[in-house]
Coordinates of C-alpha atoms in Angstrom, one line a residue:
M1 CA 16.5 -23.7 -68.0
K2 CA 19.6 -23.5 -65.1
N3 CA 18.8 -20.0 -64.9
F4 CA 15.7 -20.4 -64.8
R5 CA 16.0 -22.6 -62.0
N6 CA 18.4 -19.9 -59.8
L7 CA 16.2 -17.2 -60.6
F8 CA 13.3 -18.9 -59.5
L9 CA 15.3 -19.6 -55.9
I10 CA 17.0 -16.1 -55.9
I11 CA 13.2 -14.8 -55.6
T12 CA 12.4 -17.5 -53.4
V13 CA 14.6 -16.5 -50.9
I14 CA 13.8 -13.0 -51.1
T15 CA 10.1 -13.6 -50.8
I16 CA 10.8 -15.2 -47.7
I17 CA 12.5 -12.6 -46.4
L18 CA 10.2 -10.1 -46.9
N19 CA 7.8 -12.0 -45.4
S20 CA 10.2 -12.6 -42.1
F21 CA 10.1 -8.4 -41.9
N22 CA 6.3 -8.0 -42.2
D23 CA 6.0 -10.5 -40.0
L24 CA 8.7 -8.5 -37.1
S25 CA 6.8 -5.7 -38.2
Q26 CA 3.2 -7.1 -37.4
N27 CA 4.3 -8.4 -34.0
I28 CA 6.2 -5.0 -33.1
K29 CA 3.0 -3.0 -34.0
I30 CA 1.1 -4.9 -31.9
Q31 CA 3.4 -5.2 -29.5
S32 CA 2.9 -1.3 -29.4
I33 CA -0.4 -1.2 -30.0
E34 CA -0.6 -3.4 -26.2
Y35 CA 1.6 -1.4 -24.6
S36 CA -0.3 1.9 -25.5
F37 CA -3.3 0.0 -24.7
L38 CA -1.9 -1.3 -21.0
N39 CA -0.6 3.1 -20.2
A40 CA -4.6 3.3 -21.3
Q41 CA -5.3 1.5 -17.9
A42 CA -3.3 3.4 -15.8
P43 CA -4.1 7.4 -17.2
E44 CA -1.5 9.5 -15.6
Y45 CA -2.5 13.1 -13.7
V46 CA 0.3 15.5 -15.2
Y47 CA 2.5 17.4 -12.7
E48 CA 5.7 18.4 -12.3
T49 CA 8.2 16.5 -9.7
Y50 CA 7.6 17.9 -6.1
R51 CA 6.9 16.0 -3.8
S52 CA 5.8 15.1 -0.2
N53 CA 8.5 16.4 1.6
F54 CA 7.3 19.5 1.3
F55 CA 4.4 18.9 3.7
I56 CA 3.0 18.6 6.5
K57 CA 0.7 15.0 6.8
L58 CA -2.4 15.4 4.4
D59 CA -4.2 14.1 7.7
S60 CA -3.0 17.7 9.1
A61 CA -5.0 19.9 5.8
L62 CA -4.9 19.7 2.4
F63 CA -2.7 22.4 2.3
A64 CA -0.7 23.3 4.9
G65 CA 2.2 24.9 4.0
K66 CA 5.7 24.6 5.2
S67 CA 6.5 22.5 8.6
Q68 CA 7.2 24.6 12.1
D69 CA 10.4 23.6 12.9
E70 CA 10.8 25.2 8.6
S71 CA 12.4 29.0 7.9
V72 CA 9.6 30.5 5.7
Q73 CA 13.6 31.1 3.4
S74 CA 13.9 27.4 2.9
Y75 CA 10.5 26.4 2.1
L76 CA 9.8 28.7 -0.6
S77 CA 13.6 28.2 -2.0
K78 CA 11.4 24.8 -2.3
F79 CA 9.5 26.1 -5.0
G80 CA 12.7 27.9 -6.9
Y81 CA 12.0 31.9 -4.6
N82 CA 15.4 32.6 -3.3
G83 CA 14.6 36.3 -2.5
R84 CA 15.5 37.7 -5.7
K85 CA 12.5 38.9 -8.7
D86 CA 13.0 37.4 -11.4
D87 CA 13.2 33.5 -10.1
L88 CA 9.7 32.0 -11.0
K89 CA 10.0 33.2 -14.6
P90 CA 7.5 33.3 -17.0
V91 CA 4.9 34.0 -14.1
C92 CA 1.7 31.5 -13.8
T93 CA -0.5 33.1 -15.5
K94 CA -5.2 32.6 -14.7
S95 CA -5.3 30.3 -17.5
G96 CA -2.3 28.0 -16.2
L97 CA -4.2 29.1 -12.8
E98 CA -7.9 27.7 -14.2
S99 CA -5.8 24.1 -16.0
I100 CA -4.6 23.3 -12.9
L101 CA -7.8 24.1 -10.3
R102 CA -9.5 21.5 -13.5
T103 CA -6.5 19.6 -13.4
L104 CA -7.5 19.2 -9.3
K105 CA -10.7 18.3 -8.9
P106 CA -11.2 15.0 -10.5
V107 CA -7.8 13.7 -8.3
L108 CA -9.6 15.8 -5.5
S109 CA -12.7 14.1 -5.8
D110 CA -10.8 10.8 -5.3
Y111 CA -8.9 11.6 -2.4
Y112 CA -11.4 11.4 -1.0
S113 CA -13.4 9.0 -1.8
L114 CA -10.6 6.7 -1.6
V115 CA -9.5 8.3 2.4
G116 CA -13.3 7.7 3.3
K117 CA -12.7 3.4 2.4
N118 CA -9.2 3.5 4.3
N119 CA -11.0 5.2 7.7
Y120 CA -13.8 3.9 7.5
F121 CA -11.9 0.2 6.6
K122 CA -9.6 1.0 9.8
S123 CA -12.2 1.3 12.3
I124 CA -13.3 -2.2 11.9
D125 CA -12.3 -5.5 13.6
P126 CA -12.3 -7.8 11.6
I127 CA -11.8 -10.4 13.8
S128 CA -14.9 -9.4 15.7
E129 CA -15.9 -8.8 12.8
Q130 CA -20.0 -11.0 12.2
N131 CA -21.0 -9.3 8.4
L132 CA -19.1 -11.1 6.2
V133 CA -19.8 -8.9 3.1
A134 CA -17.8 -6.0 5.1
Q135 CA -15.1 -8.8 6.1
I136 CA -14.3 -8.9 2.3
D137 CA -14.4 -6.0 1.6
I138 CA -11.5 -5.5 3.4
S139 CA -9.6 -7.9 2.2
N140 CA -10.2 -6.9 -0.7
Y141 CA -9.5 -3.5 0.1
K142 CA -6.1 -4.3 1.6
S143 CA -5.6 -5.9 -1.8
S144 CA -6.6 -3.6 -4.6
T145 CA -7.8 0.1 -2.4
Y146 CA -4.8 1.3 -0.6
P147 CA -2.1 1.3 -3.5
L148 CA -4.7 3.5 -5.2
L149 CA -5.2 5.4 -2.6
V150 CA -1.5 6.2 -1.3
E151 CA -0.4 7.1 -5.3
T152 CA -3.6 9.5 -5.7
E153 CA -1.9 11.6 -2.5
Q154 CA 0.9 11.5 -4.6
K155 CA -0.7 12.9 -7.3
L156 CA -2.6 14.6 -5.3
M157 CA 1.0 16.0 -3.6
G158 CA 2.4 17.1 -6.5
I159 CA -0.5 19.0 -8.0
L160 CA -0.6 21.3 -5.4
A161 CA 2.0 22.0 -5.2
N162 CA 2.2 22.9 -8.5
L163 CA -0.6 25.6 -7.6
F164 CA 1.2 27.3 -4.9
R165 CA 4.5 27.3 -7.4
C166 CA 1.7 28.8 -9.2
I167 CA 0.0 31.8 -7.3
L168 CA 3.3 31.6 -5.5
S169 CA 5.3 33.4 -8.6
V170 CA 2.3 35.7 -8.4
K171 CA 2.7 37.3 -5.8
A172 CA 6.0 37.6 -5.8
K173 CA 5.7 39.7 -8.5
K174 CA 3.5 41.9 -7.1
F175 CA 5.4 42.0 -3.9
H176 CA 9.2 42.9 -5.3
E177 CA 7.7 45.6 -7.6
K178 CA 5.6 46.8 -4.8
S179 CA 8.5 46.6 -2.3
R180 CA 10.7 49.5 -1.2
S181 CA 15.0 49.5 -0.8
L182 CA 14.9 49.4 3.2
D183 CA 12.6 46.0 2.6
S184 CA 14.5 43.2 4.0
S185 CA 14.5 39.6 2.4
S186 CA 13.1 38.1 5.0
F187 CA 10.4 40.9 5.5
L188 CA 9.7 39.8 1.7
A189 CA 9.5 36.8 1.7
E190 CA 7.6 36.7 5.7
N191 CA 4.9 38.6 3.2
I192 CA 5.0 37.0 0.4
Y193 CA 4.5 33.7 1.9
R194 CA 1.5 34.7 4.3
K195 CA -0.4 35.9 1.6
S196 CA -0.1 32.8 -1.5
M197 CA -0.5 30.6 1.8
S198 CA -4.1 32.9 1.7
S199 CA -4.6 32.9 -1.5
I200 CA -3.8 28.8 -2.0
S201 CA -6.4 28.6 0.4
K202 CA -8.9 30.6 -0.6
E203 CA -9.2 27.8 -4.0
L204 CA -8.5 24.6 -1.9
I205 CA -11.8 26.1 0.1
L206 CA -13.5 26.8 -2.8
L207 CA -12.8 23.3 -4.1
L208 CA -13.7 21.7 -0.8
K209 CA -16.9 23.7 -0.8
Q210 CA -17.9 21.9 -4.2
V211 CA -16.6 17.7 -3.4
I212 CA -18.6 18.9 0.7
S213 CA -22.6 19.1 -0.9
Y214 CA -22.0 16.7 -3.7
L215 CA -20.9 14.4 -0.5
Q216 CA -23.5 16.3 2.1
R217 CA -26.4 15.1 -1.0
I218 CA -25.7 11.7 -1.1
Y219 CA -24.6 10.2 2.2
P220 CA -28.6 11.2 3.4
K221 CA -29.6 9.1 0.4
C222 CA -27.7 5.9 0.6
L223 CA -28.7 5.8 5.2
K224 CA -31.8 5.1 4.2
K225 CA -32.1 2.7 1.1
S226 CA -28.4 0.7 1.8
V227 CA -27.3 -2.9 3.0
G228 CA -24.9 -5.3 2.6
A229 CA -22.1 -3.5 0.6
E230 CA -24.0 -0.7 -0.1
L231 CA -24.0 -0.3 3.5
V232 CA -20.1 -0.3 3.5
E233 CA -20.3 2.1 0.8
C234 CA -22.8 4.7 2.2
N235 CA -20.2 4.6 5.4
A236 CA -17.5 4.7 3.4
T237 CA -18.3 8.3 1.7
G238 CA -19.7 8.8 6.0
E239 CA -16.4 8.5 6.5
A240 CA -15.4 11.1 3.8
L241 CA -17.7 13.6 4.2
K242 CA -15.8 13.9 7.7
F243 CA -12.5 14.1 6.7
C244 CA -12.9 16.8 4.1
K245 CA -15.1 19.3 6.4
K246 CA -11.7 18.5 8.4
H247 CA -10.2 19.7 6.4
L248 CA -12.3 22.6 5.3
L249 CA -12.2 24.4 8.9
T250 CA -8.7 23.7 9.0
Q251 CA -7.6 25.1 5.8
K252 CA -10.3 28.5 6.1
E253 CA -8.1 28.7 9.8
I254 CA -4.8 28.3 7.4
K255 CA -6.2 31.8 5.1
N256 CA -7.0 33.8 8.0
N257 CA -3.9 33.4 9.5
G258 CA -1.4 32.4 6.5
G259 CA -0.4 30.3 7.2
Y260 CA -1.0 26.8 9.3
Q261 CA -0.2 26.9 13.1
P262 CA -1.0 24.0 15.3
S263 CA -2.8 24.3 18.8
P264 CA 0.0 23.6 21.3
P265 CA -1.2 21.1 23.6
L266 CA -2.5 22.1 27.1
K267 CA 0.3 21.7 30.2
G268 CA -0.3 21.9 33.4
I269 CA -2.7 22.0 35.9
L270 CA -4.7 25.2 35.0
K271 CA -4.9 27.9 38.4
N272 CA -6.7 30.9 39.7
P273 CA -4.4 33.8 39.6
N274 CA -3.4 33.3 43.2
G275 CA -1.3 30.7 41.7
Q276 CA -3.9 28.0 43.7
R277 CA -5.9 25.5 42.0
S278 CA -9.7 26.0 41.1
A279 CA -12.7 24.7 42.0
P280 CA -14.5 22.5 39.7
T281 CA -17.8 24.9 39.1
S282 CA -20.8 23.7 38.6
R283 CA -20.7 24.2 34.8
S284 CA -17.4 22.4 34.3
S285 CA -18.9 18.8 36.3
K286 CA -21.3 18.7 33.1
K287 CA -20.9 15.6 31.7
V288 CA -20.3 16.7 27.5
Q289 CA -23.1 15.5 24.9
F290 CA -22.1 14.9 21.7
N291 CA -24.4 14.8 19.3
N292 CA -24.6 13.0 15.7
D293 CA -23.8 16.1 13.5
V294 CA -20.9 14.7 10.9
S295 CA -19.8 17.8 10.9
L296 CA -18.7 17.5 14.6
A297 CA -17.2 14.7 14.1
Y298 CA -13.0 14.4 14.3
I299 CA -10.6 11.5 12.4
D300 CA -8.0 10.2 14.4

């Protein structure tokens, strides 16, 4: 009888221990599911760790390349090219390029949507604004939308850098195969850089045209029927369209020039060939008239 009691106690203890392990395992599994669910709320775009210090601010162009005070060799070295043929192996493939472009497209669309809201809300004075709906949207934007813009801009920069590195690897391979022994490393770098900038601009121009085409379809429609909060969203769409068109024009210039060349500021007073100040003509005294064509708008 005593042995039976001891056996019963042993079985009871073992059962309790097993139940404890099961509960612990179940809790870990639930936590794992919850963690996965939380991660699913904020999916990450796939991109490598090329960061924003590689670029001029996105306000200037979608992809502007090196800054004015940076050498071509220094800029290309950030992407792994240091003047040697094998620096960027393996060379990016056509399927690799297409994969990056597919990743870029939805991020680009999100970016211009968020920039449109950013520019529209910056133009509104919340103190003098009488529209309560607009004030509510401004408050909501500052607390939720702006962080999304910052995050999306960083993702966009990373993907653009991947795209440039992909194109750079192809151009570097071609130029090194065709180069002569007398060609200097700086000469090669300049040519590789210009061709790479033209190629990436060509790809971006196609994507920008797609975004503009979409915005041009929905913007006139929403202007006709939107009121209240919907009108706020519509105005933001108009700002997105302006900004996207600005980037398209700049990217076309980069494609043609093989790099970003900002317009120099005007200095001094215009003079005639004799060194005297030019007298104003009847044409120069006329006032400039602006129409409402969104393609002519410039965003500061």
